[in-house]
mmCIF file of C-alpha atoms and ligand atoms in Angstrom:
data_model
loop_
_atom_site.group_PDB
_atom_site.id
_atom_site.type_symbol
_atom_site.label_atom_id
_atom_site.label_comp_id
_atom_site.label_asym_id
_atom_site.label_seq_id
_atom_site.Cartn_x
_atom_site.Cartn_y
_atom_site.Cartn_z
ATOM 1 C CA MET C 1 78.457 50.764 48.939
ATOM 2 C CA GLU C 2 80.720 48.308 47.121
ATOM 3 C CA PRO C 3 83.489 49.959 45.074
ATOM 4 C CA VAL C 4 82.365 50.643 41.485
ATOM 5 C CA LYS C 5 83.919 48.407 38.837
ATOM 6 C CA MET C 6 84.174 49.064 35.109
ATOM 7 C CA VAL C 7 82.701 45.571 34.580
ATOM 8 C CA ASP C 8 81.560 43.056 37.208
ATOM 9 C CA LEU C 9 81.785 39.537 35.842
ATOM 10 C CA ASN C 10 81.960 37.976 39.274
ATOM 11 C CA GLY C 11 78.716 39.569 40.456
ATOM 12 C CA GLN C 12 76.972 38.312 37.328
ATOM 13 C CA TYR C 13 78.388 34.802 37.747
ATOM 14 C CA ASN C 14 77.360 34.557 41.410
ATOM 15 C CA LYS C 15 73.678 34.756 40.471
ATOM 16 C CA ILE C 16 73.842 31.742 38.127
ATOM 17 C CA SER C 17 76.826 29.868 39.536
ATOM 18 C CA HIS C 18 74.885 26.631 40.211
ATOM 19 C CA GLU C 19 73.743 26.352 36.607
ATOM 20 C CA ILE C 20 77.157 27.278 35.210
ATOM 21 C CA ASP C 21 79.149 25.010 37.514
ATOM 22 C CA SER C 22 77.046 21.975 36.724
ATOM 23 C CA ALA C 23 77.253 22.655 32.968
ATOM 24 C CA ILE C 24 81.038 22.885 33.176
ATOM 25 C CA ARG C 25 81.193 19.697 35.267
ATOM 26 C CA ASN C 26 79.098 17.866 32.665
ATOM 27 C CA VAL C 27 81.550 18.744 29.918
ATOM 28 C CA ILE C 28 84.509 17.705 32.066
ATOM 29 C CA ARG C 29 82.850 14.357 32.840
ATOM 30 C CA SER C 30 82.080 13.763 29.154
ATOM 31 C CA SER C 31 85.680 14.697 28.158
ATOM 32 C CA ALA C 32 84.304 15.976 24.839
ATOM 33 C CA PHE C 33 86.211 19.232 25.175
ATOM 34 C CA ILE C 34 86.435 19.878 21.440
ATOM 35 C CA ASN C 35 83.357 19.721 19.206
ATOM 36 C CA GLY C 36 81.196 18.294 21.967
ATOM 37 C CA PRO C 37 77.398 18.343 21.587
ATOM 38 C CA GLU C 38 77.300 21.629 23.572
ATOM 39 C CA VAL C 39 78.760 23.470 20.577
ATOM 40 C CA LYS C 40 75.994 22.365 18.180
ATOM 41 C CA THR C 41 73.388 23.107 20.838
ATOM 42 C CA PHE C 42 74.699 26.601 21.377
ATOM 43 C CA GLU C 43 74.822 27.283 17.629
ATOM 44 C CA LYS C 44 71.155 26.254 17.411
ATOM 45 C CA ASN C 45 70.223 28.353 20.445
ATOM 46 C CA LEU C 46 71.926 31.446 19.080
ATOM 47 C CA SER C 47 70.443 31.069 15.600
ATOM 48 C CA ALA C 48 66.970 30.765 17.160
ATOM 49 C CA TYR C 49 67.605 33.860 19.296
ATOM 50 C CA LEU C 50 68.710 35.867 16.253
ATOM 51 C CA SER C 51 66.178 34.316 13.828
ATOM 52 C CA ALA C 52 69.127 33.471 11.584
ATOM 53 C CA LYS C 53 69.539 30.332 9.468
ATOM 54 C CA SER C 54 73.075 29.452 10.482
ATOM 55 C CA VAL C 55 75.481 30.166 13.298
ATOM 56 C CA ILE C 56 79.011 28.803 13.084
ATOM 57 C CA ALA C 57 80.952 29.039 16.333
ATOM 58 C CA CYS C 58 84.670 29.799 16.233
ATOM 59 C CA GLY C 59 87.613 30.701 18.450
ATOM 60 C CA ASN C 60 87.122 34.461 18.834
ATOM 61 C CA GLY C 61 85.639 37.532 17.161
ATOM 62 C CA THR C 62 88.786 38.333 15.210
ATOM 63 C CA ASP C 63 88.843 34.831 13.692
ATOM 64 C CA ALA C 64 85.175 35.296 12.796
ATOM 65 C CA LEU C 65 86.045 38.433 10.801
ATOM 66 C CA GLN C 66 88.954 36.661 9.105
ATOM 67 C CA ALA C 67 86.848 33.621 8.183
ATOM 68 C CA ALA C 68 84.095 35.895 6.852
ATOM 69 C CA LEU C 69 86.552 37.720 4.591
ATOM 70 C CA MET C 70 88.002 34.373 3.448
ATOM 71 C CA ALA C 71 84.506 33.153 2.575
ATOM 72 C CA PHE C 72 84.175 36.011 0.068
ATOM 73 C CA GLU C 73 87.244 34.667 -1.801
ATOM 74 C CA LEU C 74 88.733 38.120 -2.332
ATOM 75 C CA LYS C 75 91.978 38.616 -4.227
ATOM 76 C CA PRO C 76 95.057 40.481 -2.958
ATOM 77 C CA GLY C 77 94.566 44.193 -3.538
ATOM 78 C CA ASP C 78 90.760 44.021 -3.325
ATOM 79 C CA GLU C 79 89.400 46.789 -1.151
ATOM 80 C CA VAL C 80 87.192 46.511 1.914
ATOM 81 C CA ILE C 81 85.608 49.633 3.402
ATOM 82 C CA THR C 82 85.521 49.981 7.169
ATOM 83 C CA THR C 83 85.777 52.507 10.015
ATOM 84 C CA PRO C 84 88.880 53.996 11.654
ATOM 85 C CA PHE C 85 87.041 54.411 14.985
ATOM 86 C CA THR C 86 86.952 50.852 16.312
ATOM 87 C CA PHE C 87 88.916 48.016 17.816
ATOM 88 C CA VAL C 88 91.668 46.999 15.408
ATOM 89 C CA SER C 89 90.338 43.528 14.437
ATOM 90 C CA THR C 90 88.523 44.758 11.340
ATOM 91 C CA ALA C 91 91.420 46.530 9.623
ATOM 92 C CA GLU C 92 93.782 43.856 10.936
ATOM 93 C CA THR C 93 92.026 40.891 9.337
ATOM 94 C CA ILE C 94 91.539 42.770 6.060
ATOM 95 C CA ALA C 95 95.266 43.592 5.965
ATOM 96 C CA LEU C 96 96.362 40.094 7.027
ATOM 97 C CA LEU C 97 94.626 38.598 4.001
ATOM 98 C CA GLY C 98 96.505 40.937 1.647
ATOM 99 C CA LEU C 99 93.396 43.049 1.084
ATOM 100 C CA LYS C 100 93.320 46.819 1.411
ATOM 101 C CA PRO C 101 91.440 48.443 4.279
ATOM 102 C CA VAL C 102 89.787 51.614 2.993
ATOM 103 C CA LEU C 103 88.704 53.810 5.879
ATOM 104 C CA VAL C 104 85.680 56.082 5.994
ATOM 105 C CA ASP C 105 85.041 58.621 8.769
ATOM 106 C CA VAL C 106 82.232 58.159 11.285
ATOM 107 C CA ASP C 107 79.020 60.026 12.009
ATOM 108 C CA PRO C 108 79.521 62.612 14.783
ATOM 109 C CA GLN C 109 76.332 61.541 16.580
ATOM 110 C CA THR C 110 76.370 57.738 16.443
ATOM 111 C CA PHE C 111 80.171 57.276 16.098
ATOM 112 C CA ASN C 112 79.339 54.601 13.486
ATOM 113 C CA ILE C 113 80.609 54.631 9.876
ATOM 114 C CA CYS C 114 79.044 57.551 8.008
ATOM 115 C CA PRO C 115 76.991 56.081 5.137
ATOM 116 C CA ASP C 116 77.042 59.340 3.166
ATOM 117 C CA LYS C 117 80.834 59.163 2.972
ATOM 118 C CA ILE C 118 80.993 55.515 1.864
ATOM 119 C CA GLU C 119 80.058 56.115 -1.767
ATOM 120 C CA ASN C 120 83.069 58.415 -2.334
ATOM 121 C CA ALA C 121 85.382 55.650 -1.128
ATOM 122 C CA ILE C 122 84.025 53.015 -3.540
ATOM 123 C CA THR C 123 86.366 52.190 -6.446
ATOM 124 C CA SER C 124 86.459 49.470 -9.091
ATOM 125 C CA LYS C 125 88.399 47.337 -6.578
ATOM 126 C CA THR C 126 85.903 47.616 -3.721
ATOM 127 C CA ARG C 127 84.434 44.240 -2.855
ATOM 128 C CA ALA C 128 82.888 44.582 0.582
ATOM 129 C CA ILE C 129 81.779 46.919 3.354
ATOM 130 C CA LEU C 130 82.557 46.022 6.948
ATOM 131 C CA PRO C 131 80.390 48.163 9.244
ATOM 132 C CA VAL C 132 81.015 47.970 12.995
ATOM 133 C CA HIS C 133 77.981 48.391 15.254
ATOM 134 C CA LEU C 134 79.870 50.319 17.911
ATOM 135 C CA TYR C 135 79.077 50.414 21.635
ATOM 136 C CA GLY C 136 75.776 48.512 21.185
ATOM 137 C CA GLN C 137 74.008 50.455 18.448
ATOM 138 C CA CYS C 138 73.549 49.592 14.754
ATOM 139 C CA CYS C 139 74.988 51.508 11.825
ATOM 140 C CA ASN C 140 72.589 53.040 9.307
ATOM 141 C CA MET C 141 71.947 49.742 7.520
ATOM 142 C CA ASP C 142 69.260 51.061 5.137
ATOM 143 C CA LYS C 143 71.873 53.161 3.345
ATOM 144 C CA ILE C 144 74.659 50.589 3.598
ATOM 145 C CA ILE C 145 72.446 47.907 2.042
ATOM 146 C CA ASP C 146 71.370 50.266 -0.759
ATOM 147 C CA LEU C 147 75.010 50.991 -1.593
ATOM 148 C CA ALA C 148 75.976 47.319 -1.424
ATOM 149 C CA ARG C 149 73.172 46.428 -3.839
ATOM 150 C CA GLN C 150 74.015 49.268 -6.201
ATOM 151 C CA PHE C 151 77.732 48.415 -6.346
ATOM 152 C CA LYS C 152 77.395 44.630 -5.829
ATOM 153 C CA LEU C 153 79.381 44.552 -2.591
ATOM 154 C CA GLY C 154 79.380 42.053 0.247
ATOM 155 C CA ILE C 155 78.446 43.186 3.751
ATOM 156 C CA ILE C 156 80.191 41.744 6.797
ATOM 157 C CA GLU C 157 78.773 43.146 10.024
ATOM 158 C CA ASP C 158 80.950 43.373 13.108
ATOM 159 C CA SER C 159 78.389 42.884 15.868
ATOM 160 C CA ALA C 160 80.914 42.046 18.601
ATOM 161 C CA GLN C 161 79.514 44.920 20.690
ATOM 162 C CA SER C 162 75.896 44.554 19.582
ATOM 163 C CA LEU C 163 74.664 41.009 20.100
ATOM 164 C CA GLY C 164 70.991 41.513 20.921
ATOM 165 C CA THR C 165 70.598 44.900 19.214
ATOM 166 C CA CYS C 166 67.537 45.196 16.970
ATOM 167 C CA TYR C 167 67.501 47.343 13.827
ATOM 168 C CA THR C 168 64.272 48.653 12.297
ATOM 169 C CA PHE C 169 64.445 49.392 8.562
ATOM 170 C CA SER C 170 62.572 52.400 7.216
ATOM 171 C CA SER C 171 60.109 49.854 5.782
ATOM 172 C CA GLY C 172 59.324 48.744 9.341
ATOM 173 C CA LEU C 173 61.112 45.397 8.944
ATOM 174 C CA LYS C 174 63.104 44.432 12.047
ATOM 175 C CA LYS C 175 66.328 42.434 12.076
ATOM 176 C CA MET C 176 68.872 41.600 14.727
ATOM 177 C CA ALA C 177 72.391 43.006 14.408
ATOM 178 C CA GLY C 178 74.578 40.441 12.692
ATOM 179 C CA THR C 179 71.742 39.093 10.523
ATOM 180 C CA ILE C 180 71.379 42.113 8.225
ATOM 181 C CA GLY C 181 74.355 41.751 5.883
ATOM 182 C CA HIS C 182 75.690 38.606 4.187
ATOM 183 C CA ILE C 183 77.712 37.536 7.208
ATOM 184 C CA GLY C 184 77.654 38.759 10.816
ATOM 185 C CA CYS C 185 80.608 38.318 13.147
ATOM 186 C CA THR C 186 80.524 38.420 16.903
ATOM 187 C CA SER C 187 82.736 37.857 19.921
ATOM 188 C CA PHE C 188 82.130 36.201 23.285
ATOM 189 C CA PHE C 189 85.141 37.824 24.940
ATOM 190 C CA PRO C 190 84.298 37.820 28.675
ATOM 191 C CA THR C 191 83.362 41.510 28.841
ATOM 192 C CA LYS C 192 81.059 41.497 25.790
ATOM 193 C CA ASN C 193 77.299 41.616 26.424
ATOM 194 C CA LEU C 194 77.253 37.838 25.927
ATOM 195 C CA GLY C 195 80.621 36.772 27.279
ATOM 196 C CA CYS C 196 82.078 33.351 28.001
ATOM 197 C CA PHE C 197 84.898 32.439 30.402
ATOM 198 C CA GLY C 198 87.686 32.683 27.863
ATOM 199 C CA ASP C 199 87.793 33.365 24.131
ATOM 200 C CA GLY C 200 84.918 32.658 21.782
ATOM 201 C CA GLY C 201 83.267 33.940 18.641
ATOM 202 C CA ALA C 202 80.736 33.135 15.954
ATOM 203 C CA LEU C 203 79.682 33.832 12.392
ATOM 204 C CA ILE C 204 76.053 34.299 11.462
ATOM 205 C CA THR C 205 74.528 33.957 8.006
ATOM 206 C CA ASN C 206 71.238 33.297 6.238
ATOM 207 C CA ASN C 207 73.019 32.063 3.111
ATOM 208 C CA SER C 208 73.465 28.281 3.129
ATOM 209 C CA ASP C 209 76.343 28.280 0.610
ATOM 210 C CA LEU C 210 78.275 30.771 2.742
ATOM 211 C CA ALA C 211 77.434 28.762 5.871
ATOM 212 C CA GLU C 212 78.862 25.599 4.348
ATOM 213 C CA LYS C 213 82.000 27.377 3.196
ATOM 214 C CA ILE C 214 82.525 29.073 6.581
ATOM 215 C CA ARG C 215 82.157 25.734 8.354
ATOM 216 C CA MET C 216 84.967 24.381 6.196
ATOM 217 C CA ILE C 217 87.157 27.460 6.620
ATOM 218 C CA VAL C 218 87.125 27.361 10.426
ATOM 219 C CA ASN C 219 87.925 23.639 10.296
ATOM 220 C CA HIS C 220 91.134 23.544 8.189
ATOM 221 C CA GLY C 221 89.156 23.702 4.943
ATOM 222 C CA MET C 222 87.673 20.245 5.522
ATOM 223 C CA LYS C 223 84.179 18.858 5.142
ATOM 224 C CA VAL C 224 85.367 15.282 5.479
ATOM 225 C CA LYS C 225 88.088 14.529 8.015
ATOM 226 C CA TYR C 226 91.610 14.712 6.552
ATOM 227 C CA ARG C 227 90.352 15.908 3.155
ATOM 228 C CA GLN C 228 91.291 19.568 2.718
ATOM 229 C CA GLU C 229 89.325 21.158 -0.107
ATOM 230 C CA ILE C 230 90.305 24.761 0.548
ATOM 231 C CA ILE C 231 92.884 26.547 2.694
ATOM 232 C CA GLY C 232 91.354 27.117 6.089
ATOM 233 C CA ILE C 233 92.211 27.975 9.662
ATOM 234 C CA ASN C 234 91.822 26.232 12.999
ATOM 235 C CA SER C 235 89.251 28.162 14.960
ATOM 236 C CA ARG C 236 86.908 26.412 17.378
ATOM 237 C CA LEU C 237 84.719 27.253 20.328
ATOM 238 C CA ASP C 238 85.493 24.959 23.290
ATOM 239 C CA SER C 239 82.633 22.764 24.520
ATOM 240 C CA ILE C 240 82.960 24.306 27.986
ATOM 241 C CA GLN C 241 82.551 27.809 26.576
ATOM 242 C CA ALA C 242 79.574 26.694 24.486
ATOM 243 C CA ALA C 243 77.896 25.183 27.557
ATOM 244 C CA ILE C 244 78.405 28.432 29.479
ATOM 245 C CA LEU C 245 77.118 30.494 26.571
ATOM 246 C CA SER C 246 73.899 28.489 26.210
ATOM 247 C CA ILE C 247 73.116 29.315 29.836
ATOM 248 C CA LYS C 248 74.060 32.973 29.609
ATOM 249 C CA LEU C 249 72.126 33.395 26.336
ATOM 250 C CA LYS C 250 68.899 32.784 28.295
ATOM 251 C CA TYR C 251 69.709 35.891 30.315
ATOM 252 C CA LEU C 252 71.046 38.062 27.488
ATOM 253 C CA ASP C 253 67.877 40.147 27.117
ATOM 254 C CA SER C 254 67.683 40.762 30.860
ATOM 255 C CA TYR C 255 71.394 41.636 30.899
ATOM 256 C CA ASN C 256 70.862 44.120 28.087
ATOM 257 C CA GLU C 257 67.854 45.587 29.914
ATOM 258 C CA ALA C 258 69.964 46.061 33.047
ATOM 259 C CA ARG C 259 72.505 47.954 30.934
ATOM 260 C CA GLN C 260 69.741 50.085 29.398
ATOM 261 C CA LYS C 261 68.443 50.942 32.862
ATOM 262 C CA ALA C 262 71.890 52.019 33.992
ATOM 263 C CA ALA C 263 72.200 54.108 30.808
ATOM 264 C CA GLU C 264 68.876 55.819 31.531
ATOM 265 C CA PHE C 265 70.077 56.649 35.022
ATOM 266 C CA TYR C 266 73.220 58.269 33.591
ATOM 267 C CA ASP C 267 71.249 60.050 30.846
ATOM 268 C CA LYS C 268 68.983 61.676 33.408
ATOM 269 C CA ALA C 269 71.837 62.654 35.684
ATOM 270 C CA PHE C 270 73.787 64.305 32.840
ATOM 271 C CA ARG C 271 70.934 65.948 30.937
ATOM 272 C CA GLU C 272 71.610 69.445 32.295
ATOM 273 C CA ASN C 273 75.393 69.117 32.206
ATOM 274 C CA PRO C 274 76.889 71.594 29.691
ATOM 275 C CA GLY C 275 80.287 69.847 29.736
ATOM 276 C CA ILE C 276 79.283 66.508 28.237
ATOM 277 C CA VAL C 277 77.271 64.968 25.417
ATOM 278 C CA ILE C 278 75.291 61.871 26.381
ATOM 279 C CA PRO C 279 75.079 58.897 23.957
ATOM 280 C CA PHE C 280 72.879 59.578 20.948
ATOM 281 C CA ARG C 281 69.980 57.151 20.465
ATOM 282 C CA HIS C 282 69.360 56.351 16.820
ATOM 283 C CA ALA C 283 65.630 56.078 16.089
ATOM 284 C CA GLN C 284 66.131 52.939 13.955
ATOM 285 C CA SER C 285 68.261 50.944 16.377
ATOM 286 C CA SER C 286 67.934 49.729 19.910
ATOM 287 C CA HIS C 287 70.997 50.374 22.054
ATOM 288 C CA ILE C 288 72.309 47.621 24.331
ATOM 289 C CA PHE C 289 75.081 49.752 25.835
ATOM 290 C CA HIS C 290 78.100 47.554 25.508
ATOM 291 C CA GLN C 291 79.651 50.872 26.484
ATOM 292 C CA TYR C 292 78.137 54.025 27.914
ATOM 293 C CA THR C 293 80.363 56.545 26.182
ATOM 294 C CA ILE C 294 80.064 60.264 26.719
ATOM 295 C CA LYS C 295 81.875 63.061 24.915
ATOM 296 C CA THR C 296 83.384 66.036 26.686
ATOM 297 C CA LYS C 297 82.702 69.531 25.289
ATOM 298 C CA ASN C 298 82.932 73.236 26.131
ATOM 299 C CA GLY C 299 86.560 73.020 27.194
ATOM 300 C CA VAL C 300 86.223 70.043 29.544
ATOM 301 C CA ASP C 301 89.552 68.165 29.368
ATOM 302 C CA ARG C 302 88.849 64.464 28.905
ATOM 303 C CA ASP C 303 92.169 63.204 30.248
ATOM 304 C CA LYS C 304 92.009 65.394 33.353
ATOM 305 C CA MET C 305 88.449 64.254 33.927
ATOM 306 C CA LYS C 306 89.624 60.628 33.750
ATOM 307 C CA GLN C 307 92.266 61.384 36.401
ATOM 308 C CA PHE C 308 89.725 63.142 38.607
ATOM 309 C CA LEU C 309 87.367 60.167 38.376
ATOM 310 C CA ALA C 310 90.192 57.745 39.210
ATOM 311 C CA SER C 311 91.085 59.767 42.303
ATOM 312 C CA GLY C 312 87.485 59.260 43.465
ATOM 313 C CA GLN C 313 87.683 55.490 42.778
ATOM 314 C CA VAL C 314 85.542 55.746 39.622
ATOM 315 C CA PRO C 315 87.074 53.635 36.855
ATOM 316 C CA SER C 316 86.706 54.723 33.237
ATOM 317 C CA MET C 317 88.126 53.689 29.861
ATOM 318 C CA ILE C 318 88.938 55.336 26.556
ATOM 319 C CA TYR C 319 87.554 53.416 23.566
ATOM 320 C CA TYR C 320 89.513 54.240 21.426
ATOM 321 C CA PRO C 321 92.444 56.578 22.141
ATOM 322 C CA VAL C 322 94.240 56.157 18.786
ATOM 323 C CA PRO C 323 92.262 55.722 15.545
ATOM 324 C CA VAL C 324 93.294 52.894 13.218
ATOM 325 C CA HIS C 325 94.759 55.241 10.573
ATOM 326 C CA LEU C 326 97.142 56.807 13.122
ATOM 327 C CA GLN C 327 98.444 53.479 14.457
ATOM 328 C CA LYS C 328 102.052 52.707 13.559
ATOM 329 C CA ALA C 329 101.129 49.346 12.008
ATOM 330 C CA TYR C 330 98.723 50.978 9.556
ATOM 331 C CA ARG C 331 100.874 53.930 8.460
ATOM 332 C CA TYR C 332 101.654 52.053 5.252
ATOM 333 C CA LEU C 333 98.100 52.726 4.137
ATOM 334 C CA GLY C 334 99.154 56.326 3.604
ATOM 335 C CA TYR C 335 96.567 58.099 5.715
ATOM 336 C CA ARG C 336 97.549 61.183 7.667
ATOM 337 C CA GLU C 337 96.367 63.160 10.652
ATOM 338 C CA GLY C 338 93.435 65.274 9.519
ATOM 339 C CA ASP C 339 92.058 62.653 7.102
ATOM 340 C CA PHE C 340 89.219 61.649 9.439
ATOM 341 C CA PRO C 341 88.427 64.722 11.546
ATOM 342 C CA VAL C 342 85.346 63.310 13.301
ATOM 343 C CA THR C 343 87.187 60.168 14.390
ATOM 344 C CA GLU C 344 90.219 62.164 15.506
ATOM 345 C CA GLU C 345 88.085 64.537 17.559
ATOM 346 C CA LEU C 346 86.277 61.591 19.169
ATOM 347 C CA SER C 347 89.531 59.876 20.079
ATOM 348 C CA LYS C 348 90.362 62.979 22.150
ATOM 349 C CA SER C 349 86.934 63.574 23.707
ATOM 350 C CA VAL C 350 85.218 60.228 24.408
ATOM 351 C CA ILE C 351 85.236 58.502 27.773
ATOM 352 C CA SER C 352 83.358 55.335 28.732
ATOM 353 C CA LEU C 353 81.857 55.082 32.210
ATOM 354 C CA PRO C 354 81.310 51.940 34.317
ATOM 355 C CA MET C 355 78.701 49.840 32.528
ATOM 356 C CA HIS C 356 77.620 46.320 33.426
ATOM 357 C CA THR C 357 74.655 44.287 34.612
ATOM 358 C CA GLU C 358 75.279 44.606 38.347
ATOM 359 C CA LEU C 359 75.385 48.378 38.931
ATOM 360 C CA SER C 360 73.281 49.492 41.895
ATOM 361 C CA ASP C 361 71.497 52.854 42.107
ATOM 362 C CA PRO C 362 73.891 54.111 44.814
ATOM 363 C CA GLN C 363 76.845 53.170 42.590
ATOM 364 C CA LEU C 364 75.308 54.861 39.543
ATOM 365 C CA GLY C 365 74.498 57.888 41.673
ATOM 366 C CA TYR C 366 78.070 58.079 42.910
ATOM 367 C CA VAL C 367 79.551 57.854 39.381
ATOM 368 C CA ALA C 368 77.126 60.508 38.113
ATOM 369 C CA GLU C 369 77.863 62.780 41.036
ATOM 370 C CA GLN C 370 81.629 62.528 40.451
ATOM 371 C CA VAL C 371 81.238 63.223 36.709
ATOM 372 C CA ASN C 372 78.983 66.182 37.370
ATOM 373 C CA GLN C 373 81.269 67.534 40.056
ATOM 374 C CA TYR C 374 84.132 67.696 37.575
ATOM 375 C CA THR C 375 82.322 68.977 34.517
ATOM 376 C CA LYS C 376 79.690 71.382 35.845
HETATM 377 C C1 PLP G 1 85.892 42.593 20.846
HETATM 378 C C2 PLP G 1 85.825 43.065 19.462
HETATM 379 C C3 PLP G 1 86.372 42.342 18.391
HETATM 380 C C4 PLP G 1 87.283 41.151 18.572
HETATM 381 O O1 PLP G 1 86.813 40.119 19.301
HETATM 382 P P1 PLP G 1 87.850 39.053 19.939
HETATM 383 O O2 PLP G 1 86.958 37.963 20.401
HETATM 384 O O3 PLP G 1 88.553 39.761 21.048
HETATM 385 O O4 PLP G 1 88.779 38.640 18.863
HETATM 386 C C5 PLP G 1 86.177 42.807 17.114
HETATM 387 N N1 PLP G 1 85.499 43.925 16.874
HETATM 388 C C6 PLP G 1 84.966 44.663 17.868
HETATM 389 C C7 PLP G 1 84.216 45.892 17.525
HETATM 390 C C8 PLP G 1 85.123 44.269 19.191
HETATM 391 O O5 PLP G 1 84.617 45.013 20.172
#
């Protein structure tokens, strides 16, 4: 058995290396490294995949969030509601623009922002909600959309971990993550479900005015070359990355299915284990398992378990060990320990197991056996 890796990008590449290599060579031969035709083609491919009107590629997922917030033309001091249990990009981009991140605790089952707690956080300065679809599963978008309508708020979805996730509204209507709110933001960081070979990101919208504005924002505020109409940023997807992404997009559903299969293997292996909670599956969302994240319980020490796994050559990761409100950089917001008890408890009890498209049954069996050996 090959050693188990947390992610296996090389194994995934090996299966499509001919296609990828020739696409990269084509871009090199054309020398159109910036804004080559591959970028437009990928934008079209991704918008068709998501059934969205517009996709605007950019440099990375964090830039996508920043450009989305800029497109709303918010004023310093305006408030944006988001989650403390996430990667920092959301709070970071809100703060960078002089806006105020307002944090709301997460749901103990899904680990996504708790919609019932959002309303209490809405003030006269609230302008937008920024839900993060964590680990591959959508937030409760029925309730978030109701609130946004009621209070006239924008919705920016962070679907960096959920590209390919499908949400079913209580009406039965289905939409892909990233196409539900006003703007969706995603990342093609190499380890994401759709990853390129460097940095990459995109914004998704069905609103043509927003699409036009976003296109200007990511291109120095220009529509016409050397005519800056608004203050923008420089954020582009390289042609080489776009060419790679168009190829990998064809396999995204099969990649996500491979992750789901691995997750089912783990689920079954851990069902009887009293020391851990397996990932909750929300009835209204598919789950594409960007991460397979379990929670320890009944006195099982998460950090000791991580050490035990490492000693048996089983890698694991903690997403996320310190919530946003307890990070030094965000102390100025005035939150304190105890403000978000669910998030704080999760930061001490979650652990993500190896999850990627290339896991074999013997590897999954070995990981499960090691986890069970420690916790049972
Ligand atoms: C990866 C990630 C981002 C940032 O994406 P980059 O491309 O690394 O800037 C933002 N939000 C979430 C939830 C992520 O997982």
